[in-house]
C-alpha cells in the first residue's frame, strides 16, 4: 500500500456532472470497531450516485464534501476492526457501503460487517458488486411491497415491470419469475429480446401506443406494478390496475408522495406506494446464493477502469445502459 495513499475519484460540490469528478490520491481509510477494510475488485454504479451529485437528496446527502461516491462493491478483506467476528483477511466479500459516507470509487473502502456477505468463487467480483442497491430494491419491492413469495407458492400475481432492461428491472423480472407470477415488462425496442430472455411472459416497447398506455397484450389487469421508469402519471397506470392493484414506485418524486397521500385519504383500493430501500444483510446473502446457483443472472452493460470512471459516470447519466455499469480499480 504505497505510502498508505490510494487512488480515488471524488467531487467537491453539487452539480458539474462528469466535469465535477476529480482523480485524487487520498489516505487509505481505517476500519472502525465493526468495519472491514476492503481492497476493491469491482464497483457498480447506480442512478442514485449521480443524482446525489446533482443535489436531489440535498440537504441530507452527501454529509460533507469532498465526497467519494458509490456504495456497491466487491473486494477482498485486508484488515478488520476489533469487533468484527465473521470475516478475516483474505476473505472475498460483497458489501453495500453507507450512502452517507460512500467511498466506492476508490482502490480501498471500509464496509460495515452488518452489510457485508461472503462471495463464493462461482460469483465474479463484477456480478457481486452489481447486486446491492439494484438487487435489494427489486427483492424488497416484490416480497415486502407486492407480497410475492419467491418460492412459487400462493395465488398467481399479474406483475408489470417498467424499464425492465435497467439495473433494478433486470433483477425484478428474474426474481418475480421465481414466484407464481405472470410478468409483463416494458423496455425499448432494442432490448425486447433481452427482457424476454430474462423470463418476462410478455414485453411491450414503451414507444408504441400500447406500450405507452401500458396495456397488457393478453388483456390482464396488474395486481402490482414495479415502477422502475420515471415520468408516467397515475392516470396511465390506473385503468390497467386490478381492483386492489398497487403501483410501487422505486424512484418516487414529490408527485408520487402527493398521489400516495390522496389515495390514502380517499380510501382508494388502488394504491401508489413510494419505496425507499431498507437494505438487509440476509437478503443480500440470498441474492448472492441465487447467482451462485445459476438462478439469477447479473447482466453487465460495460466495464470501465477506475482511471476512466468518467466514462462510467456519463453512461449512467445517459440512462440507456442495459444492465449494470461496473468500475474496476
PDB file of C-alpha atoms in Angstrom:
ATOM      1  CA  UNK A   1       0.000   0.000   0.000  1.00  0.00           C
ATOM      2  CA  UNK A   2       2.202   2.709  -1.447  1.00  0.00           C
ATOM      3  CA  UNK A   3       2.750   5.275   1.295  1.00  0.00           C
ATOM      4  CA  UNK A   4      -0.759   4.479   2.625  1.00  0.00           C
ATOM      5  CA  UNK A   5      -2.333   6.567  -0.169  1.00  0.00           C
ATOM      6  CA  UNK A   6      -4.876   5.335  -2.691  1.00  0.00           C
ATOM      7  CA  UNK A   7      -6.340   6.500  -5.986  1.00  0.00           C
ATOM      8  CA  UNK A   8      -9.943   7.719  -5.653  1.00  0.00           C
ATOM      9  CA  UNK A   9     -12.495   9.687  -7.659  1.00  0.00           C
ATOM     10  CA  UNK A  10     -14.482  12.370  -5.859  1.00  0.00           C
ATOM     11  CA  UNK A  11     -16.440  15.581  -6.300  1.00  0.00           C
ATOM     12  CA  UNK A  12     -16.322  18.719  -4.168  1.00  0.00           C
ATOM     13  CA  UNK A  13     -19.687  20.403  -4.756  1.00  0.00           C
ATOM     14  CA  UNK A  14     -23.178  19.781  -6.105  1.00  0.00           C
ATOM     15  CA  UNK A  15     -23.616  19.731  -9.873  1.00  0.00           C
ATOM     16  CA  UNK A  16     -20.938  19.522 -12.512  1.00  0.00           C
ATOM     17  CA  UNK A  17     -21.761  16.030 -13.795  1.00  0.00           C
ATOM     18  CA  UNK A  18     -18.753  14.289 -15.333  1.00  0.00           C
ATOM     19  CA  UNK A  19     -16.709  17.504 -15.263  1.00  0.00           C
ATOM     20  CA  UNK A  20     -17.184  17.704 -11.492  1.00  0.00           C
ATOM     21  CA  UNK A  21     -15.280  14.446 -10.890  1.00  0.00           C
ATOM     22  CA  UNK A  22     -11.611  14.630  -9.916  1.00  0.00           C
ATOM     23  CA  UNK A  23      -8.919  11.960  -9.582  1.00  0.00           C
ATOM     24  CA  UNK A  24      -7.014  12.294  -6.301  1.00  0.00           C
ATOM     25  CA  UNK A  25      -4.603  10.489  -4.004  1.00  0.00           C
ATOM     26  CA  UNK A  26      -6.069  10.219  -0.504  1.00  0.00           C
ATOM     27  CA  UNK A  27      -5.181   8.231   2.649  1.00  0.00           C
ATOM     28  CA  UNK A  28      -6.426   4.639   2.794  1.00  0.00           C
ATOM     29  CA  UNK A  29      -9.299   4.585   5.319  1.00  0.00           C
ATOM     30  CA  UNK A  30      -9.005   2.778   8.667  1.00  0.00           C
ATOM     31  CA  UNK A  31     -11.766   0.387   9.749  1.00  0.00           C
ATOM     32  CA  UNK A  32     -13.645   1.223  12.957  1.00  0.00           C
ATOM     33  CA  UNK A  33     -14.887  -1.300  15.543  1.00  0.00           C
ATOM     34  CA  UNK A  34     -17.479  -3.048  13.337  1.00  0.00           C
ATOM     35  CA  UNK A  35     -15.898  -2.371   9.933  1.00  0.00           C
ATOM     36  CA  UNK A  36     -13.705  -4.134   7.381  1.00  0.00           C
ATOM     37  CA  UNK A  37     -11.111  -2.570   5.102  1.00  0.00           C
ATOM     38  CA  UNK A  38     -11.596  -3.924   1.577  1.00  0.00           C
ATOM     39  CA  UNK A  39      -9.267  -3.891  -1.397  1.00  0.00           C
ATOM     40  CA  UNK A  40     -11.874  -3.278  -4.075  1.00  0.00           C
ATOM     41  CA  UNK A  41     -12.149  -5.537  -7.114  1.00  0.00           C
ATOM     42  CA  UNK A  42     -15.350  -4.093  -8.624  1.00  0.00           C
ATOM     43  CA  UNK A  43     -17.834  -1.273  -8.006  1.00  0.00           C
ATOM     44  CA  UNK A  44     -21.219  -0.886  -9.670  1.00  0.00           C
ATOM     45  CA  UNK A  45     -22.820   2.492 -10.274  1.00  0.00           C
ATOM     46  CA  UNK A  46     -26.484   3.278  -9.614  1.00  0.00           C
ATOM     47  CA  UNK A  47     -28.505   6.274 -10.825  1.00  0.00           C
ATOM     48  CA  UNK A  48     -28.733   7.481  -7.215  1.00  0.00           C
ATOM     49  CA  UNK A  49     -24.945   8.099  -7.308  1.00  0.00           C
ATOM     50  CA  UNK A  50     -25.139  10.897  -9.884  1.00  0.00           C
ATOM     51  CA  UNK A  51     -28.491  12.074  -8.510  1.00  0.00           C
ATOM     52  CA  UNK A  52     -26.782  12.751  -5.149  1.00  0.00           C
ATOM     53  CA  UNK A  53     -24.137  14.778  -7.020  1.00  0.00           C
ATOM     54  CA  UNK A  54     -26.949  16.689  -8.760  1.00  0.00           C
ATOM     55  CA  UNK A  55     -28.335  17.692  -5.344  1.00  0.00           C
ATOM     56  CA  UNK A  56     -31.560  15.666  -5.445  1.00  0.00           C
ATOM     57  CA  UNK A  57     -31.036  14.473  -1.844  1.00  0.00           C
ATOM     58  CA  UNK A  58     -29.865  17.866  -0.549  1.00  0.00           C
ATOM     59  CA  UNK A  59     -29.505  18.637   2.353  1.00  0.00           C
ATOM     60  CA  UNK A  60     -29.222  15.006   3.521  1.00  0.00           C
ATOM     61  CA  UNK A  61     -26.577  13.607   1.165  1.00  0.00           C
ATOM     62  CA  UNK A  62     -23.717  13.837   0.878  1.00  0.00           C
ATOM     63  CA  UNK A  63     -22.947  14.586   4.522  1.00  0.00           C
ATOM     64  CA  UNK A  64     -19.831  16.528   3.576  1.00  0.00           C
ATOM     65  CA  UNK A  65     -17.619  17.473   0.648  1.00  0.00           C
ATOM     66  CA  UNK A  66     -15.346  16.336  -0.902  1.00  0.00           C
ATOM     67  CA  UNK A  67     -17.271  13.093  -1.437  1.00  0.00           C
ATOM     68  CA  UNK A  68     -16.173   9.771  -2.963  1.00  0.00           C
ATOM     69  CA  UNK A  69     -19.394   8.365  -4.471  1.00  0.00           C
ATOM     70  CA  UNK A  70     -20.707   4.825  -4.760  1.00  0.00           C
ATOM     71  CA  UNK A  71     -21.978   2.122  -2.406  1.00  0.00           C
ATOM     72  CA  UNK A  72     -21.970  -1.252  -4.223  1.00  0.00           C
ATOM     73  CA  UNK A  73     -18.684  -3.145  -4.075  1.00  0.00           C
ATOM     74  CA  UNK A  74     -16.938  -6.493  -4.158  1.00  0.00           C
ATOM     75  CA  UNK A  75     -13.447  -6.952  -2.808  1.00  0.00           C
ATOM     76  CA  UNK A  76     -11.007  -8.732  -0.534  1.00  0.00           C
ATOM     77  CA  UNK A  77     -10.810  -8.171   3.213  1.00  0.00           C
ATOM     78  CA  UNK A  78      -7.416  -6.610   4.076  1.00  0.00           C
ATOM     79  CA  UNK A  79      -7.980  -5.688   7.700  1.00  0.00           C
ATOM     80  CA  UNK A  80     -10.804  -5.976  10.239  1.00  0.00           C
ATOM     81  CA  UNK A  81     -11.962  -3.776  13.103  1.00  0.00           C
ATOM     82  CA  UNK A  82     -11.675  -5.251  16.615  1.00  0.00           C
ATOM     83  CA  UNK A  83     -15.407  -6.036  16.821  1.00  0.00           C
ATOM     84  CA  UNK A  84     -15.649  -7.978  13.540  1.00  0.00           C
ATOM     85  CA  UNK A  85     -16.443 -11.656  14.136  1.00  0.00           C
ATOM     86  CA  UNK A  86     -17.410 -13.229  10.810  1.00  0.00           C
ATOM     87  CA  UNK A  87     -14.559 -12.286   8.473  1.00  0.00           C
ATOM     88  CA  UNK A  88     -10.781 -12.409   8.288  1.00  0.00           C
ATOM     89  CA  UNK A  89      -8.095 -11.008   5.992  1.00  0.00           C
ATOM     90  CA  UNK A  90      -8.183 -12.740   2.608  1.00  0.00           C
ATOM     91  CA  UNK A  91     -11.963 -13.334   2.543  1.00  0.00           C
ATOM     92  CA  UNK A  92     -13.781 -12.352  -0.662  1.00  0.00           C
ATOM     93  CA  UNK A  93     -16.932 -10.360   0.006  1.00  0.00           C
ATOM     94  CA  UNK A  94     -19.773  -8.286  -1.447  1.00  0.00           C
ATOM     95  CA  UNK A  95     -20.794  -5.190   0.517  1.00  0.00           C
ATOM     96  CA  UNK A  96     -23.074  -2.176   0.454  1.00  0.00           C
ATOM     97  CA  UNK A  97     -21.301   0.891   1.800  1.00  0.00           C
ATOM     98  CA  UNK A  98     -23.244   3.560   3.670  1.00  0.00           C
ATOM     99  CA  UNK A  99     -24.814   6.062   1.221  1.00  0.00           C
ATOM    100  CA  UNK A 100     -23.911   8.787   3.749  1.00  0.00           C
ATOM    101  CA  UNK A 101     -20.189   8.079   3.543  1.00  0.00           C
ATOM    102  CA  UNK A 102     -19.927   6.468   0.069  1.00  0.00           C
ATOM    103  CA  UNK A 103     -16.371   5.526  -0.862  1.00  0.00           C
ATOM    104  CA  UNK A 104     -16.771   3.019  -3.702  1.00  0.00           C
ATOM    105  CA  UNK A 105     -14.907   4.846  -6.499  1.00  0.00           C
ATOM    106  CA  UNK A 106     -11.513   4.072  -4.983  1.00  0.00           C
ATOM    107  CA  UNK A 107      -8.915   1.322  -4.603  1.00  0.00           C
ATOM    108  CA  UNK A 108      -9.893   0.653  -0.945  1.00  0.00           C
ATOM    109  CA  UNK A 109     -13.041   1.230   1.113  1.00  0.00           C
ATOM    110  CA  UNK A 110     -14.433   0.451   4.573  1.00  0.00           C
ATOM    111  CA  UNK A 111     -17.656  -1.536   4.878  1.00  0.00           C
ATOM    112  CA  UNK A 112     -19.829  -2.328   7.898  1.00  0.00           C
ATOM    113  CA  UNK A 113     -19.908  -6.009   8.852  1.00  0.00           C
ATOM    114  CA  UNK A 114     -23.721  -5.707   9.066  1.00  0.00           C
ATOM    115  CA  UNK A 115     -23.990  -5.161   5.267  1.00  0.00           C
ATOM    116  CA  UNK A 116     -21.175  -7.452   4.111  1.00  0.00           C
ATOM    117  CA  UNK A 117     -21.667 -11.016   2.844  1.00  0.00           C
ATOM    118  CA  UNK A 118     -19.309 -13.740   1.633  1.00  0.00           C
ATOM    119  CA  UNK A 119     -18.685 -14.019  -2.123  1.00  0.00           C
ATOM    120  CA  UNK A 120     -18.232 -17.633  -3.273  1.00  0.00           C
ATOM    121  CA  UNK A 121     -15.795 -18.339  -6.154  1.00  0.00           C
ATOM    122  CA  UNK A 122     -18.715 -19.092  -8.513  1.00  0.00           C
ATOM    123  CA  UNK A 123     -19.742 -15.409  -8.319  1.00  0.00           C
ATOM    124  CA  UNK A 124     -17.365 -12.952 -10.019  1.00  0.00           C
ATOM    125  CA  UNK A 125     -16.464  -9.630  -8.398  1.00  0.00           C
ATOM    126  CA  UNK A 126     -18.452  -7.736 -11.065  1.00  0.00           C
ATOM    127  CA  UNK A 127     -21.512  -9.972 -10.573  1.00  0.00           C
ATOM    128  CA  UNK A 128     -21.328  -9.471  -6.818  1.00  0.00           C
ATOM    129  CA  UNK A 129     -20.857  -5.695  -6.985  1.00  0.00           C
ATOM    130  CA  UNK A 130     -23.900  -5.426  -9.274  1.00  0.00           C
ATOM    131  CA  UNK A 131     -26.242  -6.783  -6.593  1.00  0.00           C
ATOM    132  CA  UNK A 132     -26.632  -4.481  -3.563  1.00  0.00           C
ATOM    133  CA  UNK A 133     -28.828  -1.462  -4.435  1.00  0.00           C
ATOM    134  CA  UNK A 134     -30.441  -2.807  -7.631  1.00  0.00           C
ATOM    135  CA  UNK A 135     -30.930  -6.390  -6.402  1.00  0.00           C
ATOM    136  CA  UNK A 136     -32.091  -5.437  -2.912  1.00  0.00           C
ATOM    137  CA  UNK A 137     -34.545  -2.854  -4.299  1.00  0.00           C
ATOM    138  CA  UNK A 138     -36.047  -5.441  -6.659  1.00  0.00           C
ATOM    139  CA  UNK A 139     -36.233  -8.002  -3.836  1.00  0.00           C
ATOM    140  CA  UNK A 140     -37.831  -5.591  -1.344  1.00  0.00           C
ATOM    141  CA  UNK A 141     -40.476  -4.297  -3.778  1.00  0.00           C
ATOM    142  CA  UNK A 142     -41.511  -7.801  -4.839  1.00  0.00           C
ATOM    143  CA  UNK A 143     -41.509  -9.528  -1.446  1.00  0.00           C
ATOM    144  CA  UNK A 144     -42.456  -6.762   1.008  1.00  0.00           C
ATOM    145  CA  UNK A 145     -44.428  -4.234  -1.072  1.00  0.00           C
ATOM    146  CA  UNK A 146     -46.100  -6.638  -3.545  1.00  0.00           C
ATOM    147  CA  UNK A 147     -46.234  -9.627  -1.159  1.00  0.00           C
ATOM    148  CA  UNK A 148     -44.929 -12.147  -3.710  1.00  0.00           C
ATOM    149  CA  UNK A 149     -43.428 -15.369  -2.327  1.00  0.00           C
ATOM    150  CA  UNK A 150     -40.258 -16.247  -4.237  1.00  0.00           C
ATOM    151  CA  UNK A 151     -40.721 -19.980  -3.589  1.00  0.00           C
ATOM    152  CA  UNK A 152     -43.578 -20.088  -6.120  1.00  0.00           C
ATOM    153  CA  UNK A 153     -46.362 -20.575  -3.552  1.00  0.00           C
ATOM    154  CA  UNK A 154     -49.537 -18.513  -3.280  1.00  0.00           C
ATOM    155  CA  UNK A 155     -52.001 -17.335  -5.923  1.00  0.00           C
ATOM    156  CA  UNK A 156     -50.748 -16.119  -9.285  1.00  0.00           C
ATOM    157  CA  UNK A 157     -49.989 -12.393  -9.326  1.00  0.00           C
ATOM    158  CA  UNK A 158     -50.039 -10.304 -12.510  1.00  0.00           C
ATOM    159  CA  UNK A 159     -46.999  -8.021 -12.408  1.00  0.00           C
ATOM    160  CA  UNK A 160     -45.937  -5.128 -14.645  1.00  0.00           C
ATOM    161  CA  UNK A 161     -42.271  -4.089 -14.548  1.00  0.00           C
ATOM    162  CA  UNK A 162     -41.384  -0.784 -16.243  1.00  0.00           C
ATOM    163  CA  UNK A 163     -37.842  -0.068 -17.544  1.00  0.00           C
ATOM    164  CA  UNK A 164     -37.201  -3.801 -17.324  1.00  0.00           C
ATOM    165  CA  UNK A 165     -33.799  -3.711 -19.043  1.00  0.00           C
ATOM    166  CA  UNK A 166     -32.251  -1.367 -16.467  1.00  0.00           C
ATOM    167  CA  UNK A 167     -30.386  -2.204 -13.275  1.00  0.00           C
ATOM    168  CA  UNK A 168     -33.382  -2.821 -10.981  1.00  0.00           C
ATOM    169  CA  UNK A 169     -35.669  -4.007 -13.784  1.00  0.00           C
ATOM    170  CA  UNK A 170     -33.448  -6.896 -14.882  1.00  0.00           C
ATOM    171  CA  UNK A 171     -33.400  -8.288 -11.325  1.00  0.00           C
ATOM    172  CA  UNK A 172     -37.120  -7.619 -10.789  1.00  0.00           C
ATOM    173  CA  UNK A 173     -38.088  -9.695 -13.857  1.00  0.00           C
ATOM    174  CA  UNK A 174     -35.936 -12.657 -12.819  1.00  0.00           C
ATOM    175  CA  UNK A 175     -36.912 -12.594  -9.139  1.00  0.00           C
ATOM    176  CA  UNK A 176     -40.612 -12.191  -9.987  1.00  0.00           C
ATOM    177  CA  UNK A 177     -40.459 -15.349 -12.111  1.00  0.00           C
ATOM    178  CA  UNK A 178     -39.224 -17.329  -9.066  1.00  0.00           C
ATOM    179  CA  UNK A 179     -42.689 -16.590  -7.665  1.00  0.00           C
ATOM    180  CA  UNK A 180     -46.110 -17.588  -9.013  1.00  0.00           C
ATOM    181  CA  UNK A 181     -46.393 -14.603 -11.374  1.00  0.00           C
ATOM    182  CA  UNK A 182     -47.288 -13.532 -14.887  1.00  0.00           C
ATOM    183  CA  UNK A 183     -44.809 -10.793 -15.838  1.00  0.00           C
ATOM    184  CA  UNK A 184     -45.456  -8.029 -18.366  1.00  0.00           C
ATOM    185  CA  UNK A 185     -42.416  -5.805 -18.933  1.00  0.00           C
ATOM    186  CA  UNK A 186     -41.689  -2.548 -20.756  1.00  0.00           C
ATOM    187  CA  UNK A 187     -38.397  -1.531 -22.393  1.00  0.00           C
ATOM    188  CA  UNK A 188     -37.023  -0.009 -25.594  1.00  0.00           C
ATOM    189  CA  UNK A 189     -37.383  -1.912 -28.880  1.00  0.00           C
ATOM    190  CA  UNK A 190     -33.683  -2.911 -28.951  1.00  0.00           C
ATOM    191  CA  UNK A 191     -33.975  -4.655 -25.573  1.00  0.00           C
ATOM    192  CA  UNK A 192     -37.177  -6.653 -26.087  1.00  0.00           C
ATOM    193  CA  UNK A 193     -35.436  -9.978 -26.833  1.00  0.00           C
ATOM    194  CA  UNK A 194     -33.092  -9.424 -23.883  1.00  0.00           C
ATOM    195  CA  UNK A 195     -36.003  -8.866 -21.469  1.00  0.00           C
ATOM    196  CA  UNK A 196     -37.800 -11.952 -22.857  1.00  0.00           C
ATOM    197  CA  UNK A 197     -34.611 -13.940 -22.195  1.00  0.00           C
ATOM    198  CA  UNK A 198     -34.789 -12.887 -18.513  1.00  0.00           C
ATOM    199  CA  UNK A 199     -38.152 -14.664 -18.290  1.00  0.00           C
ATOM    200  CA  UNK A 200     -40.791 -11.975 -18.957  1.00  0.00           C
ATOM    201  CA  UNK A 201     -44.036 -13.505 -20.261  1.00  0.00           C
ATOM    202  CA  UNK A 202     -44.858 -10.508 -22.448  1.00  0.00           C
ATOM    203  CA  UNK A 203     -42.822  -7.443 -23.397  1.00  0.00           C
ATOM    204  CA  UNK A 204     -44.007  -4.005 -24.534  1.00  0.00           C
ATOM    205  CA  UNK A 205     -41.985  -1.409 -26.467  1.00  0.00           C
ATOM    206  CA  UNK A 206     -42.657   1.723 -24.405  1.00  0.00           C
ATOM    207  CA  UNK A 207     -42.616   3.895 -27.553  1.00  0.00           C
ATOM    208  CA  UNK A 208     -45.608   2.169 -29.206  1.00  0.00           C
ATOM    209  CA  UNK A 209     -49.181   3.327 -28.390  1.00  0.00           C
ATOM    210  CA  UNK A 210     -49.955   0.137 -26.414  1.00  0.00           C
ATOM    211  CA  UNK A 211     -46.573   0.319 -24.670  1.00  0.00           C
ATOM    212  CA  UNK A 212     -47.092   3.952 -23.702  1.00  0.00           C
ATOM    213  CA  UNK A 213     -50.580   3.047 -22.417  1.00  0.00           C
ATOM    214  CA  UNK A 214     -49.068   0.043 -20.516  1.00  0.00           C
ATOM    215  CA  UNK A 215     -51.766  -2.260 -21.954  1.00  0.00           C
ATOM    216  CA  UNK A 216     -51.124  -5.976 -21.355  1.00  0.00           C
ATOM    217  CA  UNK A 217     -51.101  -7.822 -24.725  1.00  0.00           C
ATOM    218  CA  UNK A 218     -53.096 -10.636 -23.089  1.00  0.00           C
ATOM    219  CA  UNK A 219     -55.602  -8.165 -21.602  1.00  0.00           C
ATOM    220  CA  UNK A 220     -54.574  -8.683 -17.968  1.00  0.00           C
ATOM    221  CA  UNK A 221     -55.022  -6.167 -15.196  1.00  0.00           C
ATOM    222  CA  UNK A 222     -51.968  -5.742 -12.972  1.00  0.00           C
ATOM    223  CA  UNK A 223     -52.027  -6.626  -9.274  1.00  0.00           C
ATOM    224  CA  UNK A 224     -48.623  -4.993  -8.806  1.00  0.00           C
ATOM    225  CA  UNK A 225     -46.518  -2.610 -10.856  1.00  0.00           C
ATOM    226  CA  UNK A 226     -42.791  -2.437 -10.100  1.00  0.00           C
ATOM    227  CA  UNK A 227     -42.226   1.053 -11.475  1.00  0.00           C
ATOM    228  CA  UNK A 228     -38.548   1.500 -12.367  1.00  0.00           C
ATOM    229  CA  UNK A 229     -39.061   4.204 -15.021  1.00  0.00           C
ATOM    230  CA  UNK A 230     -39.908   7.870 -14.467  1.00  0.00           C
ATOM    231  CA  UNK A 231     -42.432  10.275 -15.917  1.00  0.00           C
ATOM    232  CA  UNK A 232     -45.517   8.027 -16.091  1.00  0.00           C
ATOM    233  CA  UNK A 233     -48.561   9.686 -14.468  1.00  0.00           C
ATOM    234  CA  UNK A 234     -51.007   7.856 -12.189  1.00  0.00           C
ATOM    235  CA  UNK A 235     -53.730   8.329 -14.850  1.00  0.00           C
ATOM    236  CA  UNK A 236     -51.808   5.964 -17.179  1.00  0.00           C
ATOM    237  CA  UNK A 237     -51.487   3.245 -14.523  1.00  0.00           C
ATOM    238  CA  UNK A 238     -54.968   3.486 -13.038  1.00  0.00           C
ATOM    239  CA  UNK A 239     -57.081   1.862 -15.826  1.00  0.00           C
ATOM    240  CA  UNK A 240     -54.594  -1.045 -16.072  1.00  0.00           C
ATOM    241  CA  UNK A 241     -54.746  -1.997 -12.377  1.00  0.00           C
ATOM    242  CA  UNK A 242     -56.788  -4.790 -10.845  1.00  0.00           C
ATOM    243  CA  UNK A 243     -59.285  -3.864  -8.137  1.00  0.00           C
ATOM    244  CA  UNK A 244     -56.630  -3.811  -5.409  1.00  0.00           C
ATOM    245  CA  UNK A 245     -53.692  -3.066  -7.711  1.00  0.00           C
ATOM    246  CA  UNK A 246     -50.602  -1.303  -6.377  1.00  0.00           C
ATOM    247  CA  UNK A 247     -48.019   0.817  -8.150  1.00  0.00           C
ATOM    248  CA  UNK A 248     -44.719   0.508  -6.303  1.00  0.00           C
ATOM    249  CA  UNK A 249     -42.526   3.471  -7.261  1.00  0.00           C
ATOM    250  CA  UNK A 250     -38.804   2.918  -6.706  1.00  0.00           C
ATOM    251  CA  UNK A 251     -37.790   6.486  -7.676  1.00  0.00           C
ATOM    252  CA  UNK A 252     -40.558   8.496  -6.004  1.00  0.00           C
ATOM    253  CA  UNK A 253     -40.591  12.229  -6.657  1.00  0.00           C
ATOM    254  CA  UNK A 254     -42.838  14.809  -4.931  1.00  0.00           C
ATOM    255  CA  UNK A 255     -45.845  13.896  -7.136  1.00  0.00           C
ATOM    256  CA  UNK A 256     -45.605  10.237  -6.040  1.00  0.00           C
ATOM    257  CA  UNK A 257     -45.919  11.226  -2.382  1.00  0.00           C
ATOM    258  CA  UNK A 258     -48.892  13.502  -3.196  1.00  0.00           C
ATOM    259  CA  UNK A 259     -50.659  10.674  -5.080  1.00  0.00           C
ATOM    260  CA  UNK A 260     -49.827   8.259  -2.229  1.00  0.00           C
ATOM    261  CA  UNK A 261     -51.439  10.662   0.290  1.00  0.00           C
ATOM    262  CA  UNK A 262     -54.521  11.308  -1.867  1.00  0.00           C
ATOM    263  CA  UNK A 263     -55.164   7.593  -2.401  1.00  0.00           C
ATOM    264  CA  UNK A 264     -54.905   7.040   1.364  1.00  0.00           C
ATOM    265  CA  UNK A 265     -57.228   9.971   2.140  1.00  0.00           C
ATOM    266  CA  UNK A 266     -59.870   8.798  -0.317  1.00  0.00           C
ATOM    267  CA  UNK A 267     -59.627   5.148   0.880  1.00  0.00           C
ATOM    268  CA  UNK A 268     -58.919   4.081  -2.709  1.00  0.00           C
ATOM    269  CA  UNK A 269     -58.329   0.336  -3.127  1.00  0.00           C
ATOM    270  CA  UNK A 270     -55.766   1.131  -5.804  1.00  0.00           C
ATOM    271  CA  UNK A 271     -52.607   2.458  -4.201  1.00  0.00           C
ATOM    272  CA  UNK A 272     -49.341   4.115  -5.128  1.00  0.00           C
ATOM    273  CA  UNK A 273     -46.550   3.108  -2.755  1.00  0.00           C
ATOM    274  CA  UNK A 274     -43.298   5.083  -2.724  1.00  0.00           C
ATOM    275  CA  UNK A 275     -40.420   2.739  -1.832  1.00  0.00           C
ATOM    276  CA  UNK A 276     -37.195   3.620  -0.061  1.00  0.00           C
ATOM    277  CA  UNK A 277     -34.650   0.827   0.222  1.00  0.00           C
ATOM    278  CA  UNK A 278     -34.049  -0.690   3.659  1.00  0.00           C
ATOM    279  CA  UNK A 279     -31.009  -2.897   2.987  1.00  0.00           C
ATOM    280  CA  UNK A 280     -30.779  -6.198   4.876  1.00  0.00           C
ATOM    281  CA  UNK A 281     -27.776  -8.491   5.071  1.00  0.00           C
ATOM    282  CA  UNK A 282     -29.831 -11.706   4.844  1.00  0.00           C
ATOM    283  CA  UNK A 283     -31.445 -10.525   1.591  1.00  0.00           C
ATOM    284  CA  UNK A 284     -28.063  -9.676   0.040  1.00  0.00           C
ATOM    285  CA  UNK A 285     -26.808 -13.105   1.082  1.00  0.00           C
ATOM    286  CA  UNK A 286     -29.888 -14.689  -0.551  1.00  0.00           C
ATOM    287  CA  UNK A 287     -29.202 -12.844  -3.833  1.00  0.00           C
ATOM    288  CA  UNK A 288     -25.525 -13.908  -3.884  1.00  0.00           C
ATOM    289  CA  UNK A 289     -26.631 -17.533  -3.361  1.00  0.00           C
ATOM    290  CA  UNK A 290     -29.123 -17.259  -6.259  1.00  0.00           C
ATOM    291  CA  UNK A 291     -26.293 -16.082  -8.546  1.00  0.00           C
ATOM    292  CA  UNK A 292     -24.089 -18.936  -7.326  1.00  0.00           C
ATOM    293  CA  UNK A 293     -26.871 -21.457  -8.078  1.00  0.00           C
ATOM    294  CA  UNK A 294     -27.453 -20.007 -11.560  1.00  0.00           C
ATOM    295  CA  UNK A 295     -30.992 -18.846 -10.681  1.00  0.00           C
ATOM    296  CA  UNK A 296     -30.215 -15.137 -11.040  1.00  0.00           C
ATOM    297  CA  UNK A 297     -28.163 -13.624 -13.850  1.00  0.00           C
ATOM    298  CA  UNK A 298     -26.310 -10.373 -13.425  1.00  0.00           C
ATOM    299  CA  UNK A 299     -26.228  -8.596 -16.761  1.00  0.00           C
ATOM    300  CA  UNK A 300     -23.219  -6.308 -17.142  1.00  0.00           C
ATOM    301  CA  UNK A 301     -23.640  -3.384 -19.539  1.00  0.00           C
ATOM    302  CA  UNK A 302     -19.991  -2.319 -19.536  1.00  0.00           C
ATOM    303  CA  UNK A 303     -16.768  -2.334 -17.505  1.00  0.00           C
ATOM    304  CA  UNK A 304     -14.526   0.699 -17.032  1.00  0.00           C
ATOM    305  CA  UNK A 305     -11.162   1.101 -15.248  1.00  0.00           C
ATOM    306  CA  UNK A 306     -11.128   3.484 -12.260  1.00  0.00           C
ATOM    307  CA  UNK A 307      -8.803   5.725 -14.321  1.00  0.00           C
ATOM    308  CA  UNK A 308     -11.749   6.238 -16.720  1.00  0.00           C
ATOM    309  CA  UNK A 309     -14.534   6.450 -14.126  1.00  0.00           C
ATOM    310  CA  UNK A 310     -15.877   9.494 -16.020  1.00  0.00           C
ATOM    311  CA  UNK A 311     -16.947   7.209 -18.897  1.00  0.00           C
ATOM    312  CA  UNK A 312     -18.967   5.052 -16.481  1.00  0.00           C
ATOM    313  CA  UNK A 313     -20.493   8.163 -14.857  1.00  0.00           C
ATOM    314  CA  UNK A 314     -21.520   9.574 -18.262  1.00  0.00           C
ATOM    315  CA  UNK A 315     -23.020   6.237 -19.287  1.00  0.00           C
ATOM    316  CA  UNK A 316     -25.105   6.102 -16.085  1.00  0.00           C
ATOM    317  CA  UNK A 317     -26.350   9.692 -16.531  1.00  0.00           C
ATOM    318  CA  UNK A 318     -27.293   8.876 -20.148  1.00  0.00           C
ATOM    319  CA  UNK A 319     -29.804   6.338 -18.790  1.00  0.00           C
ATOM    320  CA  UNK A 320     -29.691   3.784 -21.615  1.00  0.00           C
ATOM    321  CA  UNK A 321     -27.473   1.102 -20.100  1.00  0.00           C
ATOM    322  CA  UNK A 322     -28.655  -2.494 -20.486  1.00  0.00           C
ATOM    323  CA  UNK A 323     -27.882  -3.988 -17.088  1.00  0.00           C
ATOM    324  CA  UNK A 324     -25.188  -2.749 -14.733  1.00  0.00           C
ATOM    325  CA  UNK A 325     -22.216  -0.402 -15.201  1.00  0.00           C
ATOM    326  CA  UNK A 326     -19.046  -1.630 -13.482  1.00  0.00           C
ATOM    327  CA  UNK A 327     -15.862   0.230 -12.468  1.00  0.00           C
ATOM    328  CA  UNK A 328     -12.730  -1.809 -11.733  1.00  0.00           C
ATOM    329  CA  UNK A 329      -9.743  -0.375  -9.827  1.00  0.00           C
TER     330      UNK A 329
END
